[in-house]
Amino acid sequence: MDKLKNIILLLVFIKIQIITAQAPQNIKLDETIFIHTNGSSFVSGETLQYKVYCLKSTDKMPSNISKIAYVELVDNDKKSIFKTKIALENATGQGDYFIPTTLKTGNYKLIGYTNWMLNKPTSELFQLDINIVNPYKTVDTKTTENSLA
């Protein structure tokens, strides 16, 4: 009889463990990225330095949900020029990007996000306007003349 009680008790505990393991776990997406840069206008040959902060959306306190952030430089045609992963320690990370002479003069966007943030609309990702001037690349006068005609 004692064996039967122990087996029934064991089955009850196993059933409780299975039920609690299958309970839906709600992880609230409460995360945003902020990027601080050393400027917003650059000349080819300069280095864009940045620091990434992973914050809670509600109170802007450090968030330890994600351990990796992504930083991307995108041109006006939404083509990715540069993309890197930044390791987050204590919700911060840093990096740099040397602006090559192959980039055209123009406006770019520096975008920051985590994998969790990809579940949000794109408008909620961190975006910063960056202006790049390339004095080493000459403007094609034939193309300019044809566009004016």
PDB file of N, CA, C and O in Angstrom, residues 41-116:
ATOM      1  N   SER A  41      28.259  64.601 -39.346  1.00  0.00           N
ATOM      2  CA  SER A  41      28.802  64.902 -40.669  1.00  0.00           C
ATOM      3  C   SER A  41      30.250  64.452 -40.713  1.00  0.00           C
ATOM      4  O   SER A  41      31.031  64.767 -39.804  1.00  0.00           O
ATOM      5  N   PHE A  42      30.594  63.747 -41.777  1.00  0.00           N
ATOM      6  CA  PHE A  42      31.934  63.184 -41.892  1.00  0.00           C
ATOM      7  C   PHE A  42      32.477  63.387 -43.291  1.00  0.00           C
ATOM      8  O   PHE A  42      31.724  63.507 -44.249  1.00  0.00           O
ATOM      9  N   VAL A  43      33.797  63.403 -43.397  1.00  0.00           N
ATOM     10  CA  VAL A  43      34.506  63.462 -44.671  1.00  0.00           C
ATOM     11  C   VAL A  43      35.155  62.100 -44.871  1.00  0.00           C
ATOM     12  O   VAL A  43      35.586  61.466 -43.897  1.00  0.00           O
ATOM     13  N   SER A  44      35.211  61.650 -46.115  1.00  0.00           N
ATOM     14  CA  SER A  44      35.861  60.372 -46.392  1.00  0.00           C
ATOM     15  C   SER A  44      37.252  60.364 -45.770  1.00  0.00           C
ATOM     16  O   SER A  44      37.986  61.341 -45.853  1.00  0.00           O
ATOM     17  N   GLY A  45      37.597  59.266 -45.138  1.00  0.00           N
ATOM     18  CA  GLY A  45      38.879  59.154 -44.463  1.00  0.00           C
ATOM     19  C   GLY A  45      38.756  59.324 -42.953  1.00  0.00           C
ATOM     20  O   GLY A  45      39.674  58.973 -42.212  1.00  0.00           O
ATOM     21  N   GLU A  46      37.633  59.834 -42.488  1.00  0.00           N
ATOM     22  CA  GLU A  46      37.416  59.965 -41.048  1.00  0.00           C
ATOM     23  C   GLU A  46      36.845  58.659 -40.493  1.00  0.00           C
ATOM     24  O   GLU A  46      36.409  57.786 -41.240  1.00  0.00           O
ATOM     25  N   THR A  47      36.828  58.566 -39.178  1.00  0.00           N
ATOM     26  CA  THR A  47      36.285  57.385 -38.515  1.00  0.00           C
ATOM     27  C   THR A  47      35.028  57.759 -37.744  1.00  0.00           C
ATOM     28  O   THR A  47      35.044  58.681 -36.936  1.00  0.00           O
ATOM     29  N   LEU A  48      33.967  57.040 -38.023  1.00  0.00           N
ATOM     30  CA  LEU A  48      32.711  57.188 -37.290  1.00  0.00           C
ATOM     31  C   LEU A  48      32.808  56.293 -36.058  1.00  0.00           C
ATOM     32  O   LEU A  48      32.940  55.078 -36.176  1.00  0.00           O
ATOM     33  N   GLN A  49      32.821  56.897 -34.887  1.00  0.00           N
ATOM     34  CA  GLN A  49      32.875  56.140 -33.643  1.00  0.00           C
ATOM     35  C   GLN A  49      31.510  56.205 -32.995  1.00  0.00           C
ATOM     36  O   GLN A  49      30.843  57.243 -33.027  1.00  0.00           O
ATOM     37  N   TYR A  50      31.086  55.100 -32.386  1.00  0.00           N
ATOM     38  CA  TYR A  50      29.762  55.069 -31.797  1.00  0.00           C
ATOM     39  C   TYR A  50      29.746  54.207 -30.539  1.00  0.00           C
ATOM     40  O   TYR A  50      30.567  53.315 -30.360  1.00  0.00           O
ATOM     41  N   LYS A  51      28.804  54.525 -29.678  1.00  0.00           N
ATOM     42  CA  LYS A  51      28.548  53.738 -28.477  1.00  0.00           C
ATOM     43  C   LYS A  51      27.077  53.377 -28.488  1.00  0.00           C
ATOM     44  O   LYS A  51      26.213  54.212 -28.747  1.00  0.00           O
ATOM     45  N   VAL A  52      26.786  52.111 -28.218  1.00  0.00           N
ATOM     46  CA  VAL A  52      25.433  51.581 -28.279  1.00  0.00           C
ATOM     47  C   VAL A  52      24.928  51.350 -26.859  1.00  0.00           C
ATOM     48  O   VAL A  52      25.635  50.784 -26.026  1.00  0.00           O
ATOM     49  N   TYR A  53      23.708  51.809 -26.607  1.00  0.00           N
ATOM     50  CA  TYR A  53      23.047  51.601 -25.316  1.00  0.00           C
ATOM     51  C   TYR A  53      21.779  50.797 -25.555  1.00  0.00           C
ATOM     52  O   TYR A  53      20.951  51.193 -26.379  1.00  0.00           O
ATOM     53  N   CYS A  54      21.609  49.706 -24.845  1.00  0.00           N
ATOM     54  CA  CYS A  54      20.392  48.908 -24.912  1.00  0.00           C
ATOM     55  C   CYS A  54      19.555  49.266 -23.683  1.00  0.00           C
ATOM     56  O   CYS A  54      19.986  49.043 -22.546  1.00  0.00           O
ATOM     57  N   LEU A  55      18.377  49.837 -23.919  1.00  0.00           N
ATOM     58  CA  LEU A  55      17.557  50.386 -22.833  1.00  0.00           C
ATOM     59  C   LEU A  55      16.167  49.776 -22.835  1.00  0.00           C
ATOM     60  O   LEU A  55      15.678  49.318 -23.864  1.00  0.00           O
ATOM     61  N   LYS A  56      15.525  49.821 -21.671  1.00  0.00           N
ATOM     62  CA  LYS A  56      14.115  49.436 -21.589  1.00  0.00           C
ATOM     63  C   LYS A  56      13.294  50.577 -22.177  1.00  0.00           C
ATOM     64  O   LYS A  56      13.579  51.743 -21.930  1.00  0.00           O
ATOM     65  N   SER A  57      12.287  50.245 -22.939  1.00  0.00           N
ATOM     66  CA  SER A  57      11.461  51.273 -23.589  1.00  0.00           C
ATOM     67  C   SER A  57      10.698  52.116 -22.585  1.00  0.00           C
ATOM     68  O   SER A  57      10.501  53.307 -22.788  1.00  0.00           O
ATOM     69  N   THR A  58      10.264  51.504 -21.510  1.00  0.00           N
ATOM     70  CA  THR A  58       9.381  52.196 -20.573  1.00  0.00           C
ATOM     71  C   THR A  58      10.099  53.228 -19.724  1.00  0.00           C
ATOM     72  O   THR A  58       9.676  54.371 -19.636  1.00  0.00           O
ATOM     73  N   ASP A  59      11.203  52.854 -19.089  1.00  0.00           N
ATOM     74  CA  ASP A  59      11.849  53.774 -18.148  1.00  0.00           C
ATOM     75  C   ASP A  59      13.278  54.163 -18.540  1.00  0.00           C
ATOM     76  O   ASP A  59      13.957  54.845 -17.792  1.00  0.00           O
ATOM     77  N   LYS A  60      13.730  53.733 -19.711  1.00  0.00           N
ATOM     78  CA  LYS A  60      15.062  54.070 -20.243  1.00  0.00           C
ATOM     79  C   LYS A  60      16.215  53.624 -19.328  1.00  0.00           C
ATOM     80  O   LYS A  60      17.296  54.176 -19.364  1.00  0.00           O
ATOM     81  N   MET A  61      15.972  52.614 -18.534  1.00  0.00           N
ATOM     82  CA  MET A  61      17.021  52.014 -17.716  1.00  0.00           C
ATOM     83  C   MET A  61      17.701  50.929 -18.546  1.00  0.00           C
ATOM     84  O   MET A  61      17.118  50.429 -19.508  1.00  0.00           O
ATOM     85  N   PRO A  62      18.936  50.530 -18.216  1.00  0.00           N
ATOM     86  CA  PRO A  62      19.624  49.487 -18.995  1.00  0.00           C
ATOM     87  C   PRO A  62      18.822  48.185 -19.046  1.00  0.00           C
ATOM     88  O   PRO A  62      18.234  47.764 -18.060  1.00  0.00           O
ATOM     89  N   SER A  63      18.805  47.584 -20.222  1.00  0.00           N
ATOM     90  CA  SER A  63      18.104  46.321 -20.436  1.00  0.00           C
ATOM     91  C   SER A  63      19.129  45.226 -20.668  1.00  0.00           C
ATOM     92  O   SER A  63      20.034  45.367 -21.494  1.00  0.00           O
ATOM     93  N   ASN A  64      18.982  44.121 -19.968  1.00  0.00           N
ATOM     94  CA  ASN A  64      19.912  43.001 -20.124  1.00  0.00           C
ATOM     95  C   ASN A  64      19.287  41.844 -20.896  1.00  0.00           C
ATOM     96  O   ASN A  64      19.753  40.719 -20.797  1.00  0.00           O
ATOM     97  N   ILE A  65      18.249  42.120 -21.681  1.00  0.00           N
ATOM     98  CA  ILE A  65      17.610  41.060 -22.457  1.00  0.00           C
ATOM     99  C   ILE A  65      18.549  40.581 -23.569  1.00  0.00           C
ATOM    100  O   ILE A  65      18.824  39.404 -23.691  1.00  0.00           O
ATOM    101  N   SER A  66      19.047  41.496 -24.372  1.00  0.00           N
ATOM    102  CA  SER A  66      19.899  41.138 -25.512  1.00  0.00           C
ATOM    103  C   SER A  66      21.368  41.278 -25.157  1.00  0.00           C
ATOM    104  O   SER A  66      21.752  42.158 -24.388  1.00  0.00           O
ATOM    105  N   LYS A  67      22.162  40.421 -25.754  1.00  0.00           N
ATOM    106  CA  LYS A  67      23.613  40.473 -25.553  1.00  0.00           C
ATOM    107  C   LYS A  67      24.347  40.931 -26.810  1.00  0.00           C
ATOM    108  O   LYS A  67      25.547  41.158 -26.787  1.00  0.00           O
ATOM    109  N   ILE A  68      23.600  41.072 -27.918  1.00  0.00           N
ATOM    110  CA  ILE A  68      24.198  41.513 -29.185  1.00  0.00           C
ATOM    111  C   ILE A  68      23.302  42.575 -29.809  1.00  0.00           C
ATOM    112  O   ILE A  68      22.092  42.419 -29.882  1.00  0.00           O
ATOM    113  N   ALA A  69      23.923  43.665 -30.260  1.00  0.00           N
ATOM    114  CA  ALA A  69      23.214  44.710 -31.001  1.00  0.00           C
ATOM    115  C   ALA A  69      23.791  44.746 -32.415  1.00  0.00           C
ATOM    116  O   ALA A  69      24.923  44.326 -32.648  1.00  0.00           O
ATOM    117  N   TYR A  70      23.011  45.244 -33.339  1.00  0.00           N
ATOM    118  CA  TYR A  70      23.441  45.365 -34.726  1.00  0.00           C
ATOM    119  C   TYR A  70      23.444  46.840 -35.104  1.00  0.00           C
ATOM    120  O   TYR A  70      22.510  47.567 -34.784  1.00  0.00           O
ATOM    121  N   VAL A  71      24.503  47.259 -35.786  1.00  0.00           N
ATOM    122  CA  VAL A  71      24.624  48.634 -36.270  1.00  0.00           C
ATOM    123  C   VAL A  71      24.823  48.544 -37.771  1.00  0.00           C
ATOM    124  O   VAL A  71      25.652  47.767 -38.260  1.00  0.00           O
ATOM    125  N   GLU A  72      24.052  49.375 -38.496  1.00  0.00           N
ATOM    126  CA  GLU A  72      24.076  49.302 -39.956  1.00  0.00           C
ATOM    127  C   GLU A  72      24.059  50.712 -40.530  1.00  0.00           C
ATOM    128  O   GLU A  72      23.346  51.578 -40.036  1.00  0.00           O
ATOM    129  N   LEU A  73      24.869  50.941 -41.563  1.00  0.00           N
ATOM    130  CA  LEU A  73      24.861  52.198 -42.303  1.00  0.00           C
ATOM    131  C   LEU A  73      24.189  51.932 -43.639  1.00  0.00           C
ATOM    132  O   LEU A  73      24.601  51.039 -44.383  1.00  0.00           O
ATOM    133  N   VAL A  74      23.125  52.711 -43.927  1.00  0.00           N
ATOM    134  CA  VAL A  74      22.298  52.477 -45.109  1.00  0.00           C
ATOM    135  C   VAL A  74      22.278  53.748 -45.941  1.00  0.00           C
ATOM    136  O   VAL A  74      22.178  54.856 -45.408  1.00  0.00           O
ATOM    137  N   ASP A  75      22.364  53.600 -47.281  1.00  0.00           N
ATOM    138  CA  ASP A  75      22.320  54.780 -48.152  1.00  0.00           C
ATOM    139  C   ASP A  75      20.875  55.148 -48.483  1.00  0.00           C
ATOM    140  O   ASP A  75      19.933  54.535 -47.984  1.00  0.00           O
ATOM    141  N   ASN A  76      20.687  56.163 -49.336  1.00  0.00           N
ATOM    142  CA  ASN A  76      19.337  56.631 -49.691  1.00  0.00           C
ATOM    143  C   ASN A  76      18.512  55.586 -50.428  1.00  0.00           C
ATOM    144  O   ASN A  76      17.289  55.619 -50.407  1.00  0.00           O
ATOM    145  N   ASP A  77      19.193  54.654 -51.107  1.00  0.00           N
ATOM    146  CA  ASP A  77      18.489  53.589 -51.833  1.00  0.00           C
ATOM    147  C   ASP A  77      18.183  52.400 -50.929  1.00  0.00           C
ATOM    148  O   ASP A  77      17.819  51.333 -51.418  1.00  0.00           O
ATOM    149  N   LYS A  78      18.388  52.563 -49.622  1.00  0.00           N
ATOM    150  CA  LYS A  78      18.169  51.519 -48.608  1.00  0.00           C
ATOM    151  C   LYS A  78      19.085  50.327 -48.823  1.00  0.00           C
ATOM    152  O   LYS A  78      18.743  49.196 -48.464  1.00  0.00           O
ATOM    153  N   LYS A  79      20.249  50.580 -49.397  1.00  0.00           N
ATOM    154  CA  LYS A  79      21.264  49.543 -49.594  1.00  0.00           C
ATOM    155  C   LYS A  79      22.229  49.607 -48.416  1.00  0.00           C
ATOM    156  O   LYS A  79      22.722  50.672 -48.063  1.00  0.00           O
ATOM    157  N   SER A  80      22.500  48.458 -47.825  1.00  0.00           N
ATOM    158  CA  SER A  80      23.384  48.404 -46.669  1.00  0.00           C
ATOM    159  C   SER A  80      24.838  48.609 -47.106  1.00  0.00           C
ATOM    160  O   SER A  80      25.348  47.909 -47.972  1.00  0.00           O
ATOM    161  N   ILE A  81      25.486  49.593 -46.502  1.00  0.00           N
ATOM    162  CA  ILE A  81      26.880  49.903 -46.800  1.00  0.00           C
ATOM    163  C   ILE A  81      27.800  49.199 -45.811  1.00  0.00           C
ATOM    164  O   ILE A  81      28.863  48.716 -46.154  1.00  0.00           O
ATOM    165  N   PHE A  82      27.352  49.121 -44.579  1.00  0.00           N
ATOM    166  CA  PHE A  82      28.164  48.591 -43.491  1.00  0.00           C
ATOM    167  C   PHE A  82      27.228  47.977 -42.460  1.00  0.00           C
ATOM    168  O   PHE A  82      26.201  48.554 -42.124  1.00  0.00           O
ATOM    169  N   LYS A  83      27.566  46.782 -41.972  1.00  0.00           N
ATOM    170  CA  LYS A  83      26.759  46.133 -40.945  1.00  0.00           C
ATOM    171  C   LYS A  83      27.687  45.366 -40.025  1.00  0.00           C
ATOM    172  O   LYS A  83      28.581  44.674 -40.484  1.00  0.00           O
ATOM    173  N   THR A  84      27.466  45.510 -38.723  1.00  0.00           N
ATOM    174  CA  THR A  84      28.315  44.810 -37.761  1.00  0.00           C
ATOM    175  C   THR A  84      27.519  44.420 -36.527  1.00  0.00           C
ATOM    176  O   THR A  84      26.461  44.979 -36.250  1.00  0.00           O
ATOM    177  N   LYS A  85      28.063  43.446 -35.802  1.00  0.00           N
ATOM    178  CA  LYS A  85      27.494  43.022 -34.529  1.00  0.00           C
ATOM    179  C   LYS A  85      28.319  43.657 -33.421  1.00  0.00           C
ATOM    180  O   LYS A  85      29.544  43.700 -33.495  1.00  0.00           O
ATOM    181  N   ILE A  86      27.635  44.120 -32.394  1.00  0.00           N
ATOM    182  CA  ILE A  86      28.296  44.725 -31.238  1.00  0.00           C
ATOM    183  C   ILE A  86      27.925  43.914 -30.004  1.00  0.00           C
ATOM    184  O   ILE A  86      26.743  43.757 -29.697  1.00  0.00           O
ATOM    185  N   ALA A  87      28.924  43.405 -29.308  1.00  0.00           N
ATOM    186  CA  ALA A  87      28.679  42.682 -28.065  1.00  0.00           C
ATOM    187  C   ALA A  87      28.276  43.677 -26.986  1.00  0.00           C
ATOM    188  O   ALA A  87      28.913  44.722 -26.822  1.00  0.00           O
ATOM    189  N   LEU A  88      27.206  43.351 -26.275  1.00  0.00           N
ATOM    190  CA  LEU A  88      26.716  44.228 -25.218  1.00  0.00           C
ATOM    191  C   LEU A  88      27.120  43.662 -23.860  1.00  0.00           C
ATOM    192  O   LEU A  88      26.794  42.529 -23.527  1.00  0.00           O
ATOM    193  N   GLU A  89      27.848  44.467 -23.110  1.00  0.00           N
ATOM    194  CA  GLU A  89      28.204  44.128 -21.738  1.00  0.00           C
ATOM    195  C   GLU A  89      27.592  45.184 -20.845  1.00  0.00           C
ATOM    196  O   GLU A  89      27.841  46.372 -21.048  1.00  0.00           O
ATOM    197  N   ASN A  90      26.804  44.761 -19.882  1.00  0.00           N
ATOM    198  CA  ASN A  90      26.073  45.697 -19.022  1.00  0.00           C
ATOM    199  C   ASN A  90      25.242  46.673 -19.860  1.00  0.00           C
ATOM    200  O   ASN A  90      25.213  47.870 -19.587  1.00  0.00           O
ATOM    201  N   ALA A  91      24.639  46.163 -20.915  1.00  0.00           N
ATOM    202  CA  ALA A  91      23.731  46.903 -21.803  1.00  0.00           C
ATOM    203  C   ALA A  91      24.419  47.977 -22.644  1.00  0.00           C
ATOM    204  O   ALA A  91      23.757  48.840 -23.199  1.00  0.00           O
ATOM    205  N   THR A  92      25.749  47.947 -22.758  1.00  0.00           N
ATOM    206  CA  THR A  92      26.453  48.900 -23.624  1.00  0.00           C
ATOM    207  C   THR A  92      27.508  48.187 -24.463  1.00  0.00           C
ATOM    208  O   THR A  92      28.010  47.125 -24.093  1.00  0.00           O
ATOM    209  N   GLY A  93      27.831  48.807 -25.579  1.00  0.00           N
ATOM    210  CA  GLY A  93      28.884  48.312 -26.458  1.00  0.00           C
ATOM    211  C   GLY A  93      29.383  49.456 -27.310  1.00  0.00           C
ATOM    212  O   GLY A  93      28.770  50.526 -27.340  1.00  0.00           O
ATOM    213  N   GLN A  94      30.487  49.247 -28.003  1.00  0.00           N
ATOM    214  CA  GLN A  94      31.028  50.328 -28.821  1.00  0.00           C
ATOM    215  C   GLN A  94      31.727  49.765 -30.048  1.00  0.00           C
ATOM    216  O   GLN A  94      32.055  48.589 -30.107  1.00  0.00           O
ATOM    217  N   GLY A  95      31.929  50.652 -31.022  1.00  0.00           N
ATOM    218  CA  GLY A  95      32.601  50.258 -32.249  1.00  0.00           C
ATOM    219  C   GLY A  95      32.950  51.476 -33.071  1.00  0.00           C
ATOM    220  O   GLY A  95      32.693  52.615 -32.671  1.00  0.00           O
ATOM    221  N   ASP A  96      33.546  51.225 -34.236  1.00  0.00           N
ATOM    222  CA  ASP A  96      33.882  52.320 -35.144  1.00  0.00           C
ATOM    223  C   ASP A  96      33.823  51.830 -36.581  1.00  0.00           C
ATOM    224  O   ASP A  96      33.790  50.635 -36.843  1.00  0.00           O
ATOM    225  N   TYR A  97      33.761  52.789 -37.492  1.00  0.00           N
ATOM    226  CA  TYR A  97      33.709  52.495 -38.919  1.00  0.00           C
ATOM    227  C   TYR A  97      34.535  53.537 -39.651  1.00  0.00           C
ATOM    228  O   TYR A  97      34.248  54.731 -39.570  1.00  0.00           O
ATOM    229  N   PHE A  98      35.568  53.084 -40.356  1.00  0.00           N
ATOM    230  CA  PHE A  98      36.389  53.982 -41.166  1.00  0.00           C
ATOM    231  C   PHE A  98      35.626  54.251 -42.463  1.00  0.00           C
ATOM    232  O   PHE A  98      35.259  53.330 -43.185  1.00  0.00           O
ATOM    233  N   ILE A  99      35.378  55.515 -42.760  1.00  0.00           N
ATOM    234  CA  ILE A  99      34.602  55.886 -43.942  1.00  0.00           C
ATOM    235  C   ILE A  99      35.537  55.881 -45.156  1.00  0.00           C
ATOM    236  O   ILE A  99      36.430  56.723 -45.257  1.00  0.00           O
ATOM    237  N   PRO A 100      35.340  54.939 -46.065  1.00  0.00           N
ATOM    238  CA  PRO A 100      36.255  54.814 -47.197  1.00  0.00           C
ATOM    239  C   PRO A 100      36.022  55.883 -48.262  1.00  0.00           C
ATOM    240  O   PRO A 100      34.967  56.525 -48.303  1.00  0.00           O
ATOM    241  N   THR A 101      36.994  56.039 -49.142  1.00  0.00           N
ATOM    242  CA  THR A 101      36.876  57.019 -50.220  1.00  0.00           C
ATOM    243  C   THR A 101      36.000  56.503 -51.357  1.00  0.00           C
ATOM    244  O   THR A 101      35.766  57.217 -52.323  1.00  0.00           O
ATOM    245  N   THR A 102      35.508  55.281 -51.236  1.00  0.00           N
ATOM    246  CA  THR A 102      34.641  54.725 -52.281  1.00  0.00           C
ATOM    247  C   THR A 102      33.181  55.145 -52.100  1.00  0.00           C
ATOM    248  O   THR A 102      32.390  54.996 -53.022  1.00  0.00           O
ATOM    249  N   LEU A 103      32.831  55.683 -50.922  1.00  0.00           N
ATOM    250  CA  LEU A 103      31.448  56.134 -50.701  1.00  0.00           C
ATOM    251  C   LEU A 103      31.195  57.449 -51.413  1.00  0.00           C
ATOM    252  O   LEU A 103      32.055  58.326 -51.450  1.00  0.00           O
ATOM    253  N   LYS A 104      29.998  57.585 -51.944  1.00  0.00           N
ATOM    254  CA  LYS A 104      29.603  58.824 -52.602  1.00  0.00           C
ATOM    255  C   LYS A 104      29.204  59.850 -51.557  1.00  0.00           C
ATOM    256  O   LYS A 104      28.786  59.506 -50.454  1.00  0.00           O
ATOM    257  N   THR A 105      29.309  61.119 -51.933  1.00  0.00           N
ATOM    258  CA  THR A 105      28.791  62.187 -51.083  1.00  0.00           C
ATOM    259  C   THR A 105      27.275  62.026 -51.000  1.00  0.00           C
ATOM    260  O   THR A 105      26.618  61.794 -52.012  1.00  0.00           O
ATOM    261  N   GLY A 106      26.744  62.118 -49.793  1.00  0.00           N
ATOM    262  CA  GLY A 106      25.295  61.980 -49.664  1.00  0.00           C
ATOM    263  C   GLY A 106      24.842  61.807 -48.235  1.00  0.00           C
ATOM    264  O   GLY A 106      25.626  61.908 -47.293  1.00  0.00           O
ATOM    265  N   ASN A 107      23.552  61.550 -48.120  1.00  0.00           N
ATOM    266  CA  ASN A 107      22.924  61.335 -46.812  1.00  0.00           C
ATOM    267  C   ASN A 107      22.772  59.838 -46.580  1.00  0.00           C
ATOM    268  O   ASN A 107      22.349  59.106 -47.472  1.00  0.00           O
ATOM    269  N   TYR A 108      23.085  59.426 -45.378  1.00  0.00           N
ATOM    270  CA  TYR A 108      23.010  58.029 -44.983  1.00  0.00           C
ATOM    271  C   TYR A 108      22.248  57.938 -43.664  1.00  0.00           C
ATOM    272  O   TYR A 108      22.034  58.936 -43.000  1.00  0.00           O
ATOM    273  N   LYS A 109      21.835  56.729 -43.302  1.00  0.00           N
ATOM    274  CA  LYS A 109      21.183  56.497 -42.013  1.00  0.00           C
ATOM    275  C   LYS A 109      21.986  55.456 -41.252  1.00  0.00           C
ATOM    276  O   LYS A 109      22.358  54.426 -41.797  1.00  0.00           O
ATOM    277  N   LEU A 110      22.239  55.762 -39.978  1.00  0.00           N
ATOM    278  CA  LEU A 110      22.843  54.801 -39.078  1.00  0.00           C
ATOM    279  C   LEU A 110      21.689  54.167 -38.310  1.00  0.00           C
ATOM    280  O   LEU A 110      20.922  54.867 -37.648  1.00  0.00           O
ATOM    281  N   ILE A 111      21.552  52.851 -38.429  1.00  0.00           N
ATOM    282  CA  ILE A 111      20.427  52.147 -37.836  1.00  0.00           C
ATOM    283  C   ILE A 111      20.940  51.192 -36.766  1.00  0.00           C
ATOM    284  O   ILE A 111      21.939  50.498 -36.980  1.00  0.00           O
ATOM    285  N   GLY A 112      20.271  51.163 -35.630  1.00  0.00           N
ATOM    286  CA  GLY A 112      20.636  50.266 -34.552  1.00  0.00           C
ATOM    287  C   GLY A 112      19.442  49.450 -34.101  1.00  0.00           C
ATOM    288  O   GLY A 112      18.330  49.960 -34.024  1.00  0.00           O
ATOM    289  N   TYR A 113      19.680  48.159 -33.813  1.00  0.00           N
ATOM    290  CA  TYR A 113      18.592  47.281 -33.385  1.00  0.00           C
ATOM    291  C   TYR A 113      19.154  46.019 -32.741  1.00  0.00           C
ATOM    292  O   TYR A 113      20.342  45.734 -32.824  1.00  0.00           O
ATOM    293  N   THR A 114      18.269  45.279 -32.087  1.00  0.00           N
ATOM    294  CA  THR A 114      18.581  43.944 -31.582  1.00  0.00           C
ATOM    295  C   THR A 114      17.661  42.965 -32.292  1.00  0.00           C
ATOM    296  O   THR A 114      16.709  43.375 -32.964  1.00  0.00           O
ATOM    297  N   ASN A 115      17.910  41.679 -32.140  1.00  0.00           N
ATOM    298  CA  ASN A 115      17.027  40.688 -32.766  1.00  0.00           C
ATOM    299  C   ASN A 115      15.606  40.793 -32.230  1.00  0.00           C
ATOM    300  O   ASN A 115      14.647  40.610 -32.971  1.00  0.00           O
ATOM    301  N   TRP A 116      15.451  41.095 -30.942  1.00  0.00           N
ATOM    302  CA  TRP A 116      14.124  41.273 -30.374  1.00  0.00           C
ATOM    303  C   TRP A 116      13.392  42.417 -31.063  1.00  0.00           C
ATOM    304  O   TRP A 116      12.195  42.344 -31.307  1.00  0.00           O
TER     305      TRP A 116
END
